[in-house]
mmCIF file of C-alpha atoms in Angstrom:
data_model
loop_
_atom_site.group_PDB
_atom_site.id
_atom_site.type_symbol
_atom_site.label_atom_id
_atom_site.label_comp_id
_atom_site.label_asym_id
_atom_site.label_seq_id
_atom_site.Cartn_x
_atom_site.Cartn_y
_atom_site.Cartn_z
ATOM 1 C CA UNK A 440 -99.590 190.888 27.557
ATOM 2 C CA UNK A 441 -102.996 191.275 28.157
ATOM 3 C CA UNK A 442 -103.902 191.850 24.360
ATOM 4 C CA UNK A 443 -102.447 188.948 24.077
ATOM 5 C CA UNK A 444 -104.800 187.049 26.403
ATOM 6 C CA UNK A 445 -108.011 189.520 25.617
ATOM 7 C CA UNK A 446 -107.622 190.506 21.607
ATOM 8 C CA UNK A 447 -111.117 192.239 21.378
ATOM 9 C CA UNK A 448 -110.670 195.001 24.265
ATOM 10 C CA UNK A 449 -107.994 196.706 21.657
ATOM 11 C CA UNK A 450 -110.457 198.994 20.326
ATOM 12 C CA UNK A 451 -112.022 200.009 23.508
ATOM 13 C CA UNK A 452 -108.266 201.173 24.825
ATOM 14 C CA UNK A 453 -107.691 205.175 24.642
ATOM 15 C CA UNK A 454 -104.678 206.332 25.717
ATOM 16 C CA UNK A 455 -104.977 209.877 26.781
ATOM 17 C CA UNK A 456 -101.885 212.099 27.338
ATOM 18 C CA UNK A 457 -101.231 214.037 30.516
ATOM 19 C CA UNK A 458 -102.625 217.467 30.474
ATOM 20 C CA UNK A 459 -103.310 220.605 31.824
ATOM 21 C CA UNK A 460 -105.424 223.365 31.121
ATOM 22 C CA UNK A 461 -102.989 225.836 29.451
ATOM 23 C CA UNK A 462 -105.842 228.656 29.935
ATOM 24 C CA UNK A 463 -106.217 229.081 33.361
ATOM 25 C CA UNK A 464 -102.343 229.248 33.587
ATOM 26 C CA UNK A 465 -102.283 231.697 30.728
ATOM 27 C CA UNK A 466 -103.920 234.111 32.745
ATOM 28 C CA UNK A 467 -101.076 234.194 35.299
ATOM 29 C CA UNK A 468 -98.643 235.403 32.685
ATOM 30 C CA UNK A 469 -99.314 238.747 32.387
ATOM 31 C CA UNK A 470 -100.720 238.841 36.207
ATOM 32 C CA UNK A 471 -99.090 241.763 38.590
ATOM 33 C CA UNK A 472 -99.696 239.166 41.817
ATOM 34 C CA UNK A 473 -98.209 240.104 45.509
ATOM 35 C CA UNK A 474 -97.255 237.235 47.647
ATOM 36 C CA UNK A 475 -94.541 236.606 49.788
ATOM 37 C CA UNK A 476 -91.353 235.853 48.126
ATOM 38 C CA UNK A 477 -88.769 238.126 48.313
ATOM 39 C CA UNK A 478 -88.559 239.422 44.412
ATOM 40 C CA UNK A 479 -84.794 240.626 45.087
ATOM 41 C CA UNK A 480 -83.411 237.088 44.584
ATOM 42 C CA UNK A 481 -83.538 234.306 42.298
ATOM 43 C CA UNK A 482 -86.427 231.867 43.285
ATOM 44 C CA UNK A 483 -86.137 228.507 42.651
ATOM 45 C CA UNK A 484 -89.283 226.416 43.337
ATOM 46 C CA UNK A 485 -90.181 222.925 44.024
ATOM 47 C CA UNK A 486 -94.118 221.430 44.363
ATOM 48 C CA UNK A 487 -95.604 218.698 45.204
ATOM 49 C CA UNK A 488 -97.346 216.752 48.107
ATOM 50 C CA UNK A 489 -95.192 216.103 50.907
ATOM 51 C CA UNK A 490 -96.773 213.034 52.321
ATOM 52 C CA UNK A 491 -95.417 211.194 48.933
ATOM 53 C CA UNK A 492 -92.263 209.785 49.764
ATOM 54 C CA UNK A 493 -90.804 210.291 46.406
ATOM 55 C CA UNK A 494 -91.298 214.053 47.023
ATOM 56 C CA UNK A 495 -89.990 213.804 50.410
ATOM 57 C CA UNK A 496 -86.915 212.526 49.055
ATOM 58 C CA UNK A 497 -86.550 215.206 46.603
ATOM 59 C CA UNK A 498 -86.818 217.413 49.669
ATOM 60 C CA UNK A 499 -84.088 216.330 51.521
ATOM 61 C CA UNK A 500 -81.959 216.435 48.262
ATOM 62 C CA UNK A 501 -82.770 220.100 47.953
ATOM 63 C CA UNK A 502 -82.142 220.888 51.667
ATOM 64 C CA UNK A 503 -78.732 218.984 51.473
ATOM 65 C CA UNK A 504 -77.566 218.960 48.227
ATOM 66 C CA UNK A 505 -78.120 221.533 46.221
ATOM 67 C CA UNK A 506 -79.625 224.669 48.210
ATOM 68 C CA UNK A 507 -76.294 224.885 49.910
ATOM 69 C CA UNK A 508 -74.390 225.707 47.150
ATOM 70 C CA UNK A 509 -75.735 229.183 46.554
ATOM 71 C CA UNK A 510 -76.049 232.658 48.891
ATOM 72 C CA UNK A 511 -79.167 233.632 50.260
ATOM 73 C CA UNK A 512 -79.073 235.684 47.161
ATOM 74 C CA UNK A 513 -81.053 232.435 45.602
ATOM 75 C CA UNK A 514 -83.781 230.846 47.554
ATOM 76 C CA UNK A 515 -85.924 227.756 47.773
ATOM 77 C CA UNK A 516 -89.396 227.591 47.551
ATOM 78 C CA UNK A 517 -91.091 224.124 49.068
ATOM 79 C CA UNK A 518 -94.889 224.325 48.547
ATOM 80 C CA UNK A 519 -96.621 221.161 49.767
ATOM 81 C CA UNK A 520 -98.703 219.633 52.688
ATOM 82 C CA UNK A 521 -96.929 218.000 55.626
ATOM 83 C CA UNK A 522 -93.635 219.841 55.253
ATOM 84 C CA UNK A 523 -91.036 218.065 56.868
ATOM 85 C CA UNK A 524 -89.761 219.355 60.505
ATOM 86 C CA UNK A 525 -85.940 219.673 59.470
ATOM 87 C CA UNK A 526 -83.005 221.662 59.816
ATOM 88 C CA UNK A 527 -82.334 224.083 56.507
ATOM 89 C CA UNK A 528 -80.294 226.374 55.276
ATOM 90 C CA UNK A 529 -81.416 229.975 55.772
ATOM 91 C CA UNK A 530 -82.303 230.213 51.753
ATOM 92 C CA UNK A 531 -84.815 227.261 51.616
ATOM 93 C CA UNK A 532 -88.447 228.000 52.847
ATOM 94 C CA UNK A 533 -91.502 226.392 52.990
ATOM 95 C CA UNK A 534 -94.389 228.005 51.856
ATOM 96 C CA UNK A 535 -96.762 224.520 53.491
ATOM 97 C CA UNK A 536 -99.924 224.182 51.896
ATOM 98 C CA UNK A 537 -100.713 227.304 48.729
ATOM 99 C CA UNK A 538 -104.520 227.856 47.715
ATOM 100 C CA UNK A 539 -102.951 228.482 44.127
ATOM 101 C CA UNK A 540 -99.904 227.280 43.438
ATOM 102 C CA UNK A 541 -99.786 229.475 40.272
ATOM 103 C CA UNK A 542 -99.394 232.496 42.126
ATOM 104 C CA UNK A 543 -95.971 230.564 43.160
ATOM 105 C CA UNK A 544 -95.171 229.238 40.203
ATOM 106 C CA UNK A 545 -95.456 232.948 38.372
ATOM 107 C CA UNK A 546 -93.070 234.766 40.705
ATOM 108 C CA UNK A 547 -90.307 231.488 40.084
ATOM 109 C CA UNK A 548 -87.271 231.976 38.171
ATOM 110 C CA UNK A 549 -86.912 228.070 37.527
ATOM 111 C CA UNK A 550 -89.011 225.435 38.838
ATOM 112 C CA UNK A 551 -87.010 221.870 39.990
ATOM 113 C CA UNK A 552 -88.313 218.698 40.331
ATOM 114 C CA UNK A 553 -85.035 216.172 41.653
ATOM 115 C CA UNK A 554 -86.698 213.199 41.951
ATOM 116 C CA UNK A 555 -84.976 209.829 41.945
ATOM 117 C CA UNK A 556 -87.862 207.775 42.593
ATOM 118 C CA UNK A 557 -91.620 207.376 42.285
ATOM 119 C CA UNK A 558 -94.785 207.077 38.949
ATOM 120 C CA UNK A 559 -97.762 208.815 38.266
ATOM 121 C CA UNK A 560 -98.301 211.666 36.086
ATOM 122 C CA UNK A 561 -95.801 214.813 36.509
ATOM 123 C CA UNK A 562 -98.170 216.910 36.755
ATOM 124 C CA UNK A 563 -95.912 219.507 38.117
ATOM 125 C CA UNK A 564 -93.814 219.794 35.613
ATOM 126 C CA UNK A 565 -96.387 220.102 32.966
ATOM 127 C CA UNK A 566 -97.972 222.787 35.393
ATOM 128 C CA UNK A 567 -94.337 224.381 35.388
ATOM 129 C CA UNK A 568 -94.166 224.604 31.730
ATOM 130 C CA UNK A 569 -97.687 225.944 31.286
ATOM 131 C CA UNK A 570 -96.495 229.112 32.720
ATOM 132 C CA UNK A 571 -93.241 229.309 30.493
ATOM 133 C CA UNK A 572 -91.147 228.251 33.615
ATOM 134 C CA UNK A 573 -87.602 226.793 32.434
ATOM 135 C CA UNK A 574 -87.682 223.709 34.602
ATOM 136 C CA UNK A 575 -84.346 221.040 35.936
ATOM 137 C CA UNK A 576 -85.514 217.709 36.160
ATOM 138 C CA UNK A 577 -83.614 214.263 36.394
ATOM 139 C CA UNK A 578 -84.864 211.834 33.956
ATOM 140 C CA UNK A 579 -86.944 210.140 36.625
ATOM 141 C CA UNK A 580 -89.190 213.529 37.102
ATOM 142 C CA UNK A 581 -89.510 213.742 33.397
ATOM 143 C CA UNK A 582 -90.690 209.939 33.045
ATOM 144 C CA UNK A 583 -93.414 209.380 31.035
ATOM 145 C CA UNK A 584 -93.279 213.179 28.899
ATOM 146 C CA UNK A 585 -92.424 213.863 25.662
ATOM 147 C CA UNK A 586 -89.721 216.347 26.520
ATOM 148 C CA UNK A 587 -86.356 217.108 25.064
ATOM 149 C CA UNK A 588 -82.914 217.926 26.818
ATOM 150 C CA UNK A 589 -81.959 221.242 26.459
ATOM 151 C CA UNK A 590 -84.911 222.419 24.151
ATOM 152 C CA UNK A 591 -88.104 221.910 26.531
ATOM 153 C CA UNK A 592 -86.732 221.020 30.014
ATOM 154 C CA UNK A 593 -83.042 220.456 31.423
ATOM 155 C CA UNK A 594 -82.448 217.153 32.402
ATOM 156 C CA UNK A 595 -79.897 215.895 35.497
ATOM 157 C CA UNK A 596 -79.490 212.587 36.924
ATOM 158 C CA UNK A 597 -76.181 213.216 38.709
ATOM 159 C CA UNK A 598 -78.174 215.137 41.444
ATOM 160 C CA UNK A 599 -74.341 216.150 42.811
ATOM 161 C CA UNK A 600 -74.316 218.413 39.690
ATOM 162 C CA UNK A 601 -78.129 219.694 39.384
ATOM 163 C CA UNK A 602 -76.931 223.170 41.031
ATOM 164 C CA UNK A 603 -75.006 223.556 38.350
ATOM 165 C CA UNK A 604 -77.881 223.612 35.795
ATOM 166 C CA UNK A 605 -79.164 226.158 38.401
ATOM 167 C CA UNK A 606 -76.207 228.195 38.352
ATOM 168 C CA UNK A 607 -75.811 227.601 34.215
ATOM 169 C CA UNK A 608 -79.708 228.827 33.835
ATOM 170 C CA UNK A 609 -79.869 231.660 36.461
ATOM 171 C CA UNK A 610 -76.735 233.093 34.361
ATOM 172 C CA UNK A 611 -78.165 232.954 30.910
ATOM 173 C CA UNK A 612 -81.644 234.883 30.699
ATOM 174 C CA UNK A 613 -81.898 234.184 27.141
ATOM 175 C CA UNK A 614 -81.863 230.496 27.622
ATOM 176 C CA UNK A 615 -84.316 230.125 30.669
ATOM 177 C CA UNK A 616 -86.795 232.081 28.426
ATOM 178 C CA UNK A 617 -86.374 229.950 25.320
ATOM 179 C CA UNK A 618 -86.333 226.515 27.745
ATOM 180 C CA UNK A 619 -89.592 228.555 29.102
ATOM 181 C CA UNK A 620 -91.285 228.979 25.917
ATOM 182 C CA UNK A 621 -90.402 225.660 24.162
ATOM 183 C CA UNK A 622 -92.244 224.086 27.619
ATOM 184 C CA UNK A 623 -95.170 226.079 27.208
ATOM 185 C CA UNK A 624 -95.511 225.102 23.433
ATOM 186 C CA UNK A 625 -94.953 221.712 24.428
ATOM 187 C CA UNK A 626 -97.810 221.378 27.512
#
């Protein structure tokens, strides 16, 4: 619309993708980094700002609708300022506030992002990916990247099934590393 209305600006519009810098999460890869997450069980890991009410939300869907559905031989990892004061299940912790989230996002199995709501740039997932992390989105987390189902990221609206993907991904190794590398060649 507003070409339409202002026809010269055209060639002064650049439309840059959303990035990250795949070296400094390169370096990560082939890291040997202690922190405290219990390496014995499956780590599932979500990021992002907790002040942002989109994030929030995706909180509360982790807390109550999918963390419950496995053991506390698979746990959640919430990294984020201002983490909510709320009752959880024993396998969801929050980590508050990280220095370097890579450090997190290394020692993950499969990094989520269940968001229903909310723009910007998904940083986070492209973050994910950069570190060959296979990564469950719905469609709303993924908004805006050039991702496809099943080859770069796993996609799930029906947020009452996303532990499924979980459960479908923590049992086939082979497919969270290809999802992983397709991600990383993507970002």
């Amino acid at each position: 619309k507003i070409l339409e209305e202002v026809p010269y600006i055209n060639s002064k519009i650049v439309v840059m993708p959303n990035c990250v810098d795949c070296e400094e999460f390169s370096s990560y890869l082939n890291s040997n980094i202690r922190i405290d997450i219990n390496e014995k069980k499956s780590t599932i890991t979500f990021i992002g700002s907790l002040f942002y009410p989109p994030n929030r939300d995706a909180v509360n869907i982790i807390v109550s609708r999918i963390a419950p559905h496995f053991a506390n031989d698979v746990q959640f990892i919430i990294v984020g300022k201002n983490p909510p004061n709320i009752r959880t299940p024993s396998n969801v912790h929050f980590l508050g506030y990280v220095d370097d989230i890579k450090q997190i996002i290394h020692k993950s199995d499969i990094c989520i992002a269940p968001l229903r709501f909310g723009g910007g740039t998904r940083i986070k997932i492209l973050e994910y990916m950069a570190m060959k992390k296979p990564v469950i989105s719905t469609s709303k987390g993924a908004e805006g990247l050039d991702v496809r189902n099943g080859e770069h990221i796993i996609l799930e609206d029906n947020l009452d099934l996303f532990h499924k993907q979980i459960t479908t991904l923590l049992n086939d190794e082979n497919k969270m590393r290809i999802i992983g590398e397709n991600g990383k060649k993507l970002v």
